[in-house]
Short mmCIF file of N, CA, C and O in Angstrom, two decimals:
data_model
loop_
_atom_site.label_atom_id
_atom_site.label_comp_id
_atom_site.label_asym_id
_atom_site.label_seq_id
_atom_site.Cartn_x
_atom_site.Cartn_y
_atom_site.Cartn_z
N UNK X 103 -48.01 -23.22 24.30
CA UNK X 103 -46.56 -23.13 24.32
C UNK X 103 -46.13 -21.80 23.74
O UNK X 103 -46.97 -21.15 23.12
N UNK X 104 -44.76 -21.30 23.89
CA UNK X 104 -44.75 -19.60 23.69
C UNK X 104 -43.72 -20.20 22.31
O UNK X 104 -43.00 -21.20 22.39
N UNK X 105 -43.91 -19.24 20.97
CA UNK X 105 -43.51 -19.96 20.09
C UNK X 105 -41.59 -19.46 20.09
O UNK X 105 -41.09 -18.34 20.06
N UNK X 106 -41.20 -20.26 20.10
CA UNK X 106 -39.78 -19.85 19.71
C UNK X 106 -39.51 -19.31 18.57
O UNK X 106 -40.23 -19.58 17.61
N UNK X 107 -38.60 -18.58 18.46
CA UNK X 107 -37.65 -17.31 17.49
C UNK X 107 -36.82 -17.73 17.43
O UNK X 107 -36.21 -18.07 18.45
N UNK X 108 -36.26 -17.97 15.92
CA UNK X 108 -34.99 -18.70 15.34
C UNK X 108 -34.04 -17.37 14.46
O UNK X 108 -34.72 -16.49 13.93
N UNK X 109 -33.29 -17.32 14.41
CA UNK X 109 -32.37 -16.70 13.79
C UNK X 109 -32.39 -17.65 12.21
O UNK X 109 -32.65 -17.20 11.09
N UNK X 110 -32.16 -18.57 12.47
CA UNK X 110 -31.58 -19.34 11.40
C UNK X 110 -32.71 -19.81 10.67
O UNK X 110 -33.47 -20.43 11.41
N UNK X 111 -33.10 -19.75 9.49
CA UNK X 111 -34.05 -20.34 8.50
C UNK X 111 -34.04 -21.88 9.24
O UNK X 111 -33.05 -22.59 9.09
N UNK X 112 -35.31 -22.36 10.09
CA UNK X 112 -35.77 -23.40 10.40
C UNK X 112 -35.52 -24.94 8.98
O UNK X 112 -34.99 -26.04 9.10
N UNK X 113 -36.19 -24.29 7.84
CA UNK X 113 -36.56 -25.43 6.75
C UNK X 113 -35.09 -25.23 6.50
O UNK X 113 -34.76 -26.40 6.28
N UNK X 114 -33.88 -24.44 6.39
CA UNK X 114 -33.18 -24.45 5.88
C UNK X 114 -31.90 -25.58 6.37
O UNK X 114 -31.07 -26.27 5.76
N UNK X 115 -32.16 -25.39 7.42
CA UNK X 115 -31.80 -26.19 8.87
C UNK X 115 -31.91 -27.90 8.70
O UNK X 115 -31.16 -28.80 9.07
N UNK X 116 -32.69 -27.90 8.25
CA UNK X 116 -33.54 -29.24 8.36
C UNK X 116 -33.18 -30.03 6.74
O UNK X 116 -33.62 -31.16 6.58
N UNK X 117 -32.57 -29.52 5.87
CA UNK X 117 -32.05 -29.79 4.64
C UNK X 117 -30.94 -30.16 5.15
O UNK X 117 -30.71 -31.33 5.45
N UNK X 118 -30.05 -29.11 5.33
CA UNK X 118 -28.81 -29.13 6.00
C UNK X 118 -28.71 -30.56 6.50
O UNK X 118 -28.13 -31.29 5.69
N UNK X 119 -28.99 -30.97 7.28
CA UNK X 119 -29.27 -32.13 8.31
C UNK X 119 -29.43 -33.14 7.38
O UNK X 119 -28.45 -33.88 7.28
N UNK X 120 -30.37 -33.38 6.67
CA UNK X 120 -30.73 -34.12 5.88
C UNK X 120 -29.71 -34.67 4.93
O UNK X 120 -29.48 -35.87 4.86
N UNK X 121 -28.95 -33.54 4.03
CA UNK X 121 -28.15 -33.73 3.31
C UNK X 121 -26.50 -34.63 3.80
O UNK X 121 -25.83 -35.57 3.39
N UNK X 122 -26.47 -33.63 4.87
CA UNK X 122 -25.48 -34.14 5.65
C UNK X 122 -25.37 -35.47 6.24
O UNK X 122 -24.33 -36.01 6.61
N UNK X 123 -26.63 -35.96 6.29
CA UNK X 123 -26.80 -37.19 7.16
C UNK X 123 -26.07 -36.95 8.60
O UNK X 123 -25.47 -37.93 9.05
N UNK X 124 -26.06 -35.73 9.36
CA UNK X 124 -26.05 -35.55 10.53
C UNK X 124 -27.51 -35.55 11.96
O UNK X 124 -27.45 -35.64 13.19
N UNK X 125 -28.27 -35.45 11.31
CA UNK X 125 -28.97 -35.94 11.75
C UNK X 125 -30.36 -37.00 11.56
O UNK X 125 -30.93 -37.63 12.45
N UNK X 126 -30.68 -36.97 10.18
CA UNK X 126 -31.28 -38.01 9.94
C UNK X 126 -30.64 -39.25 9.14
O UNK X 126 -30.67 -39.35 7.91
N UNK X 127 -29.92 -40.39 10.22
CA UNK X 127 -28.95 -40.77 10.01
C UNK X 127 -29.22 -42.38 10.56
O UNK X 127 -28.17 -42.86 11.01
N UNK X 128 -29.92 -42.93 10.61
CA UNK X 128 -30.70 -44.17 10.69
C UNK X 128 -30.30 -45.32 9.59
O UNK X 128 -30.44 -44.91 8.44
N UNK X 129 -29.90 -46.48 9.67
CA UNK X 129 -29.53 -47.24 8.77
C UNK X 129 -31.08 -47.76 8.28
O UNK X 129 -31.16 -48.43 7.25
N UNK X 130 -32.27 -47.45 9.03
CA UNK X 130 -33.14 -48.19 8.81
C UNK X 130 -34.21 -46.96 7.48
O UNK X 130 -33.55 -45.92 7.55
N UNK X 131 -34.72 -46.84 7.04
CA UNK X 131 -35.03 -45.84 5.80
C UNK X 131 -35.96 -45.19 6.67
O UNK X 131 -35.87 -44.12 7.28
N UNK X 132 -37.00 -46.14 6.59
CA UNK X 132 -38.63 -46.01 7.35
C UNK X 132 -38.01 -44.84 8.73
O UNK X 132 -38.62 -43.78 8.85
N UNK X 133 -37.13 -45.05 9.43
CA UNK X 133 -36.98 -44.69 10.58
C UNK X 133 -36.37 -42.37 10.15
O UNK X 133 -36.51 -41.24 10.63
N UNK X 134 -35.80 -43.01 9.11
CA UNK X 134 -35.21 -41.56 8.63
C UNK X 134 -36.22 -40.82 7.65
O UNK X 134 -35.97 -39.67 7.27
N UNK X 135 -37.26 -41.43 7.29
CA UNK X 135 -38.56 -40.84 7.06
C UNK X 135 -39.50 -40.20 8.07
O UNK X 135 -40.17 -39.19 7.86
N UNK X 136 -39.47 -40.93 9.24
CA UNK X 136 -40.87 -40.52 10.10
C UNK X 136 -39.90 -39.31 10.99
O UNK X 136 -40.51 -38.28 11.29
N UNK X 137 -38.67 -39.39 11.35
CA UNK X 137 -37.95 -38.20 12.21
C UNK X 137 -38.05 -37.26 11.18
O UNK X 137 -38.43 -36.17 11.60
N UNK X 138 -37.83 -37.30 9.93
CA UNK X 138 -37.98 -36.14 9.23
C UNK X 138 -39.05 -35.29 8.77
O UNK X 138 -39.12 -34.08 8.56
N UNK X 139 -40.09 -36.54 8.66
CA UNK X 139 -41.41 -36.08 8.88
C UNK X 139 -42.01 -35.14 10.45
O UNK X 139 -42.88 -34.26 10.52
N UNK X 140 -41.23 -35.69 11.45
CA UNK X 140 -41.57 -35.17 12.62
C UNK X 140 -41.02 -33.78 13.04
O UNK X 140 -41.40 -33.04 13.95
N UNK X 141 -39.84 -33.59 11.98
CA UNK X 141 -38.59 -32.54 12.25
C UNK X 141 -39.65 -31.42 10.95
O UNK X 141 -39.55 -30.21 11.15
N UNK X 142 -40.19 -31.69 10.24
CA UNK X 142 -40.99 -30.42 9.10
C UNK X 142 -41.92 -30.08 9.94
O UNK X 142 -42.12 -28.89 10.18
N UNK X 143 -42.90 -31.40 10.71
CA UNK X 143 -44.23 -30.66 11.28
C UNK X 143 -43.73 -29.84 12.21
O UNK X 143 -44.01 -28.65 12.05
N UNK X 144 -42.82 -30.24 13.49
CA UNK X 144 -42.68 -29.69 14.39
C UNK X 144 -41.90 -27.97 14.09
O UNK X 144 -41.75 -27.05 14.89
N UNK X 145 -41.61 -28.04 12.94
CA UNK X 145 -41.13 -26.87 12.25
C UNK X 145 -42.04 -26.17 11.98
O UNK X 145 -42.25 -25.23 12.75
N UNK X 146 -42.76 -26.32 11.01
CA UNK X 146 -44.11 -25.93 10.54
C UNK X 146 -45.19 -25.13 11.93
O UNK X 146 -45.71 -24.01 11.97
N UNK X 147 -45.20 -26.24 12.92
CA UNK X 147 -46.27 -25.84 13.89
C UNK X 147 -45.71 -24.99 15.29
O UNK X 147 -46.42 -24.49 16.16
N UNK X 148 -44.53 -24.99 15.22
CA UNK X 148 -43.84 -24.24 16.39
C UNK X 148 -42.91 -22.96 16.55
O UNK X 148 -42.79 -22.04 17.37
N UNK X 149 -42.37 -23.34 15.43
CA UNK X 149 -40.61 -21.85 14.93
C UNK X 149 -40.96 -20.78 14.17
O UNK X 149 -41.88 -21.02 13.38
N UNK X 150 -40.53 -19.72 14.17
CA UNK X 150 -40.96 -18.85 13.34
C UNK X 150 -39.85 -18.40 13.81
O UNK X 150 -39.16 -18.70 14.78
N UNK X 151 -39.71 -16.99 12.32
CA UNK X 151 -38.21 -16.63 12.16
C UNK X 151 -38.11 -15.54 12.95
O UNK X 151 -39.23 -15.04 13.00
N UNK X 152 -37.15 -14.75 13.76
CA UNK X 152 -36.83 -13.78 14.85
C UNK X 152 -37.58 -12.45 14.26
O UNK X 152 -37.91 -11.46 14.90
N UNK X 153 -37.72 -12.63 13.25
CA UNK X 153 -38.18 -11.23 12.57
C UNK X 153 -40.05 -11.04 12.99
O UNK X 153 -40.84 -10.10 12.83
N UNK X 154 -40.18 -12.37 13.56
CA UNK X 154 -41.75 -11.95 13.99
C UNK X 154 -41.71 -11.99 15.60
O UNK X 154 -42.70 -12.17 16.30
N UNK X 155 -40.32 -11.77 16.11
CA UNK X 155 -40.33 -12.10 17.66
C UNK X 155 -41.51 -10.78 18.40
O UNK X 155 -41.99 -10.85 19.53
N UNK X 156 -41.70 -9.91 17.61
CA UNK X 156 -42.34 -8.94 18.34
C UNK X 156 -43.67 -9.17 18.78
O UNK X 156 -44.15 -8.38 19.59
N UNK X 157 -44.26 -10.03 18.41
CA UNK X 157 -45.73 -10.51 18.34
C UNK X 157 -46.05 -11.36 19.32
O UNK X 157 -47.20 -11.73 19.53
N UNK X 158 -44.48 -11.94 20.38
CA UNK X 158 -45.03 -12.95 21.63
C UNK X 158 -46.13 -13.79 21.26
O UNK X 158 -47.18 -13.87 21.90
N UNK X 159 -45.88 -14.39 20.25
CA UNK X 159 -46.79 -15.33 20.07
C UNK X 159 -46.83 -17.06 20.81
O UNK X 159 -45.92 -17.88 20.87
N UNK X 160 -48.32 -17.16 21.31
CA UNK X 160 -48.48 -18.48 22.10
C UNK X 160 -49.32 -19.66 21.34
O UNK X 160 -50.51 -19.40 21.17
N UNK X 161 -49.02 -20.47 21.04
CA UNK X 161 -49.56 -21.99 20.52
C UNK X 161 -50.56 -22.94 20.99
O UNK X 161 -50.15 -23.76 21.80
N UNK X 162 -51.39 -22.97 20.76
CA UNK X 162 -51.94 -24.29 21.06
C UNK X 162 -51.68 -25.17 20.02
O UNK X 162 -51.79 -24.81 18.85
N UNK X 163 -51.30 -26.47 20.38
CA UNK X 163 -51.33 -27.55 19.61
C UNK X 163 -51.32 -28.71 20.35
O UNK X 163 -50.77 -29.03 21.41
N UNK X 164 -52.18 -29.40 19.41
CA UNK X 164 -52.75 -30.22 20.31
C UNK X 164 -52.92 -31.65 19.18
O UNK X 164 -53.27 -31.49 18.01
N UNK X 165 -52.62 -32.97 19.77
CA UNK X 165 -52.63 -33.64 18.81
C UNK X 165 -54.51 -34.72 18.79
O UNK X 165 -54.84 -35.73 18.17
N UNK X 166 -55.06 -34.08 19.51
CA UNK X 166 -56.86 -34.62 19.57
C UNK X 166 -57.50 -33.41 18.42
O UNK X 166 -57.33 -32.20 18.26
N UNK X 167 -58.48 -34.68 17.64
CA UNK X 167 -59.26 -33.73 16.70
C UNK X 167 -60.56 -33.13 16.81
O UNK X 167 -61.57 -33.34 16.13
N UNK X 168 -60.35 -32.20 17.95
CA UNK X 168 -61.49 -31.64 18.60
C UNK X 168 -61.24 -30.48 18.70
O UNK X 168 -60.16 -30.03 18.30
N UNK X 169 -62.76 -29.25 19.61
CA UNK X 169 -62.29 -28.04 19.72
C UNK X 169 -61.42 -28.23 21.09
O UNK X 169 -61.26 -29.40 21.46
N UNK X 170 -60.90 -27.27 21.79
CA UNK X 170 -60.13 -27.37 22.75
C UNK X 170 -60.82 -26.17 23.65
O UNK X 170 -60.98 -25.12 23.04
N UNK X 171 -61.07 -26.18 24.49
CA UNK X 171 -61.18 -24.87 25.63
C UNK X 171 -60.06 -24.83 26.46
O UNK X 171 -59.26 -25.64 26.92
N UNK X 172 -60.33 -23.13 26.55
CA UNK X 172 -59.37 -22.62 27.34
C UNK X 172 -60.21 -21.10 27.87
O UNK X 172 -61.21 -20.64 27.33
N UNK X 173 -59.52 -20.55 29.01
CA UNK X 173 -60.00 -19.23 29.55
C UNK X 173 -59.98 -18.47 28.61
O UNK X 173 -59.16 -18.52 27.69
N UNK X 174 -61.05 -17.52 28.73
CA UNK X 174 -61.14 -16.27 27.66
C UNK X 174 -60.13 -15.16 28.10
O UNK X 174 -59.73 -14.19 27.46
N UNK X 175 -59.93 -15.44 29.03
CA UNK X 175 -58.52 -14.36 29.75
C UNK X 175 -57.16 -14.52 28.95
O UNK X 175 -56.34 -13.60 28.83
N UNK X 176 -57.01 -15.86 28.38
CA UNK X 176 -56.18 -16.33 27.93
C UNK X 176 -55.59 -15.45 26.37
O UNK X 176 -54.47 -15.40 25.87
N UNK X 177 -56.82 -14.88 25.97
CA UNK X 177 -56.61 -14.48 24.51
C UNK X 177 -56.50 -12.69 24.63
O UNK X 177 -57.59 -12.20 24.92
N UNK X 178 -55.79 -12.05 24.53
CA UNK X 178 -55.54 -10.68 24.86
C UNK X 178 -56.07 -9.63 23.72
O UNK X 178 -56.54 -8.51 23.95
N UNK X 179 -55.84 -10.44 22.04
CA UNK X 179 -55.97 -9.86 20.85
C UNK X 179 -56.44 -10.98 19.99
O UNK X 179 -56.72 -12.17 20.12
N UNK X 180 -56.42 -10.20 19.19
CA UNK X 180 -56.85 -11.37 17.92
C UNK X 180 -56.61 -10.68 15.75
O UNK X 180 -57.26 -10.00 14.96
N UNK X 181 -55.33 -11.43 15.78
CA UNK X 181 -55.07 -10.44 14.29
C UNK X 181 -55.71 -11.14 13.12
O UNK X 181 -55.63 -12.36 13.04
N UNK X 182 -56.31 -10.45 12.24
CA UNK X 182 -57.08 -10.93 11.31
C UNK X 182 -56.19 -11.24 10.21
O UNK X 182 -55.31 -10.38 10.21
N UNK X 183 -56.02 -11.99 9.35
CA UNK X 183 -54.91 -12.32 8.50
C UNK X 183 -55.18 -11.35 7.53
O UNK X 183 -56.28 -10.81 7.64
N UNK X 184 -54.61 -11.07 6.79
CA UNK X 184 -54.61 -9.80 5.30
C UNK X 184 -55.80 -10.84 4.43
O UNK X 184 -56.68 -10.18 3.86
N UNK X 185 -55.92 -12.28 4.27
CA UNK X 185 -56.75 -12.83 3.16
C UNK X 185 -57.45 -13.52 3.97
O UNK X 185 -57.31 -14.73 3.84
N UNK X 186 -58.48 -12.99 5.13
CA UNK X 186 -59.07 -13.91 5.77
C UNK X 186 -60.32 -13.38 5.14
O UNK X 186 -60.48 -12.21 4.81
N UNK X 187 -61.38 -14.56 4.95
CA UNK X 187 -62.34 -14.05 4.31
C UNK X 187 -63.73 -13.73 4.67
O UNK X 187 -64.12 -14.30 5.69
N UNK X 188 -64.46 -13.07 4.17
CA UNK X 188 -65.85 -12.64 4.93
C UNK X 188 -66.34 -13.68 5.93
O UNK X 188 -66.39 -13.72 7.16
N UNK X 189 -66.62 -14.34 5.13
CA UNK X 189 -67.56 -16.19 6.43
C UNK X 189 -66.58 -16.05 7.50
O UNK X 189 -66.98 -15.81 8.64
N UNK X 190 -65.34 -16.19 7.25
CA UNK X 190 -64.66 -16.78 8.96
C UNK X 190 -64.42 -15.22 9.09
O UNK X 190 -65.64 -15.03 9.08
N UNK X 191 -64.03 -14.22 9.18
CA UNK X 191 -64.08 -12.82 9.57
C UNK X 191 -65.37 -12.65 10.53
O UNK X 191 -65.32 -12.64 11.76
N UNK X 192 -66.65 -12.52 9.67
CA UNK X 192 -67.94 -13.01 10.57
C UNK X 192 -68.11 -13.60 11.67
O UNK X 192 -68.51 -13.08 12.71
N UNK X 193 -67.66 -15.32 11.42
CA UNK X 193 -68.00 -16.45 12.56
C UNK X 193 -66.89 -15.72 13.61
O UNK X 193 -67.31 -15.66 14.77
N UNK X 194 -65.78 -15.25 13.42
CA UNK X 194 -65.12 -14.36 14.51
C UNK X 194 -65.37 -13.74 15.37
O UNK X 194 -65.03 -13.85 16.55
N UNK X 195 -66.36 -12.61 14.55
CA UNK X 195 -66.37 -11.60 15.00
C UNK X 195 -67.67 -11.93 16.16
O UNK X 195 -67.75 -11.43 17.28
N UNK X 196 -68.62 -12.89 15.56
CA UNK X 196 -69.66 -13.54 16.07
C UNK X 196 -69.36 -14.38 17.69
O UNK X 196 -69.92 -14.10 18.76
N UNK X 197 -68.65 -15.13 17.52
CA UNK X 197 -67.90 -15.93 18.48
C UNK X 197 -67.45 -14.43 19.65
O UNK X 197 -67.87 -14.43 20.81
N UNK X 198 -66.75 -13.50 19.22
CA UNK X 198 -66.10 -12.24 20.04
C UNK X 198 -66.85 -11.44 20.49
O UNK X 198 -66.69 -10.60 21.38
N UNK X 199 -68.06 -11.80 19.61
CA UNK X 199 -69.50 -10.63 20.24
C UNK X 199 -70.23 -10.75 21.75
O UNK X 199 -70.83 -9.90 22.41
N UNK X 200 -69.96 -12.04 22.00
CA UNK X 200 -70.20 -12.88 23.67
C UNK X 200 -68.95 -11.80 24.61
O UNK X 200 -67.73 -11.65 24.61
N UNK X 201 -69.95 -11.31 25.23
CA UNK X 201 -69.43 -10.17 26.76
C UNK X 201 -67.70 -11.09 27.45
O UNK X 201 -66.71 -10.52 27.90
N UNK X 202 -67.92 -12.52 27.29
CA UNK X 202 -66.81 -12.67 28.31
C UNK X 202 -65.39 -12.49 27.18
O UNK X 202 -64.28 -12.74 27.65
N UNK X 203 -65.46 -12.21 26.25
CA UNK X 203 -64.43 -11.69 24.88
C UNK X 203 -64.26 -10.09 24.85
O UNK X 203 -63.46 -9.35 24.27
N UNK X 204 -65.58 -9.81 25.90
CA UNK X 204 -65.45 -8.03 25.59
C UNK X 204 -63.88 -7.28 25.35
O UNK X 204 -63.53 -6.39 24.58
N UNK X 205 -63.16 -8.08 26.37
CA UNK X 205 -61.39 -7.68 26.22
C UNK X 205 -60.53 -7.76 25.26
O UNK X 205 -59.39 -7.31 25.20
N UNK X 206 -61.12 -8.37 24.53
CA UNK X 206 -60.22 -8.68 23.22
C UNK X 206 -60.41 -7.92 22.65
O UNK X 206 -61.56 -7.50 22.53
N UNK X 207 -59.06 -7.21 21.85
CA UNK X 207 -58.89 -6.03 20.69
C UNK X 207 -58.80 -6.85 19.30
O UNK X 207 -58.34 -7.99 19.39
N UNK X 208 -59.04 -6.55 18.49
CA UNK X 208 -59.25 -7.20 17.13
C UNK X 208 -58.24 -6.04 16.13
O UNK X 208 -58.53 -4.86 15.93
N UNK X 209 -57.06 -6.74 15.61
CA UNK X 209 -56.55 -5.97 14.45
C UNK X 209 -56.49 -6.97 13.58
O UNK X 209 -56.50 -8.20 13.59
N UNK X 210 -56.42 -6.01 12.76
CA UNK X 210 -56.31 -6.07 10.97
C UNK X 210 -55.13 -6.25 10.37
O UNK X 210 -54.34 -5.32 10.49
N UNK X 211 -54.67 -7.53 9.54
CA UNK X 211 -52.88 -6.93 9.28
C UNK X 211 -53.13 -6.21 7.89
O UNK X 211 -54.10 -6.72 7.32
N UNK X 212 -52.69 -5.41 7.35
CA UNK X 212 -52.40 -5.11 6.18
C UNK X 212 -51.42 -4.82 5.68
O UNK X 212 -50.50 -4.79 6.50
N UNK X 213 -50.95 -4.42 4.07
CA UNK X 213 -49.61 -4.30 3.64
C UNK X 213 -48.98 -3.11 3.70
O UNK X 213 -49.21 -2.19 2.91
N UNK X 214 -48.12 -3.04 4.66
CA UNK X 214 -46.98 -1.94 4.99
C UNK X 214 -46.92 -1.26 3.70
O UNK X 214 -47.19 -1.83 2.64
N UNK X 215 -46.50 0.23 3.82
CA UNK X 215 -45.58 0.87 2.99
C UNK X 215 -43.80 0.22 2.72
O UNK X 215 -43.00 0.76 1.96
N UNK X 216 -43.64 -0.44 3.16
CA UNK X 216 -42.22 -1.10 3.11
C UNK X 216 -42.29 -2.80 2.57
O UNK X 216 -43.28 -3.49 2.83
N UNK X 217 -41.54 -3.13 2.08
CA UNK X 217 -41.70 -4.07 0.94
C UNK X 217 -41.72 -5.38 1.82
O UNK X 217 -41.09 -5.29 2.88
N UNK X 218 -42.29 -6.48 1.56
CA UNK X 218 -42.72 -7.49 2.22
C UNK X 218 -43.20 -7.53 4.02
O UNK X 218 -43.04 -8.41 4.87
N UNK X 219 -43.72 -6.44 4.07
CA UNK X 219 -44.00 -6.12 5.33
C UNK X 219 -45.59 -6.05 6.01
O UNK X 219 -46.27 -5.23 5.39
N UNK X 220 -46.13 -6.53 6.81
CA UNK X 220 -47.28 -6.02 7.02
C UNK X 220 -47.18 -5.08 8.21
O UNK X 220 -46.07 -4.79 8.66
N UNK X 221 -48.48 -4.51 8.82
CA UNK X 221 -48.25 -3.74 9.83
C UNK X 221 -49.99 -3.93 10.54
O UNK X 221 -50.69 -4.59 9.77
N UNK X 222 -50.48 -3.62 11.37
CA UNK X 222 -51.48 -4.26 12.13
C UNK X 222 -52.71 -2.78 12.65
O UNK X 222 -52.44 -2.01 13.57
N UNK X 223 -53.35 -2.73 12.22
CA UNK X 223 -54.47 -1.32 12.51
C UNK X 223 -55.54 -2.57 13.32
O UNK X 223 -55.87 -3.74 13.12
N UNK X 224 -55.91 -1.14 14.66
CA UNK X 224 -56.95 -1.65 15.05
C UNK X 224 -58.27 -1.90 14.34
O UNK X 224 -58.56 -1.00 13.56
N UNK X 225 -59.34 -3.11 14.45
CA UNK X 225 -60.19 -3.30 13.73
C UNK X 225 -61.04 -3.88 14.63
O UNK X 225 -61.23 -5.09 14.47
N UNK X 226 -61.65 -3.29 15.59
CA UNK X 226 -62.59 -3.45 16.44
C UNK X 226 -64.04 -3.19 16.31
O UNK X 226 -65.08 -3.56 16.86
N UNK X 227 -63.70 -2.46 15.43
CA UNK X 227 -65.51 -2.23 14.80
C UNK X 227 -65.38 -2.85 13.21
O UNK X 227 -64.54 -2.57 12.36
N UNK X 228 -66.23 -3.55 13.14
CA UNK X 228 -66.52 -4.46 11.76
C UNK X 228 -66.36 -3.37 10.63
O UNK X 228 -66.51 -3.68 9.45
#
């Protein structure tokens, strides 16, 4: 799924609502627990704030607890988180070392010169 870009603070949203009893608004309790529960995950696993719209980012989620396949065509890049750590950096890079991944560019995020910011260097060679 292509992740949507919110303007509006998602969690902030979802208080709002809450408080208001505009939308979690159920006479039954249990019932205004599990929508709200469903309204954080689906927050959590889907929205992100407009300020990362540049990144076209796409989702898998999937509610089976397995690996999932998909085409290797499918994956264009692959950004390494700023605290990702040696072992899974490795099993990555390991997994990307197979020819039908040859296409994939591998960056690095690290911390911008500008304050809460990262910025993304290629990192294609280990």
């Amino acid at each position: 799924m292509e992740v949507p870009y919110e303007s509006e603070l998602t969690f902030k949203k979802i208080l709002e609502d809450l408080q208001s009893k505009s939308r979690f608004n159920s006479v039954h309790v249990f019932a205004n627990h599990c929508m709200l529960g469903q309204a954080l995950l689906e927050a959590a696993l889907t929205i992100k704030h407009e300020s990362w719209k540049y990144e076209n980012e796409v989702r898998v989620v999937s509610e089976m607890n397995s690996f999932q396949s998909f085409m290797s065509a499918a994956i264009d890049c692959v950004i390494l988180g700023k605290g990702i750590s040696k072992s899974d950096e490795f099993t990555l890079r390991s997994i990307l070392s197979a020819s039908e991944w040859s296409h994939v560019k591998i960056y690095r995020a690290v911390r911008s010169e500008a304050a809460l910011a990262l910025k993304l260097i290629e990192a294609n060679v280990p």
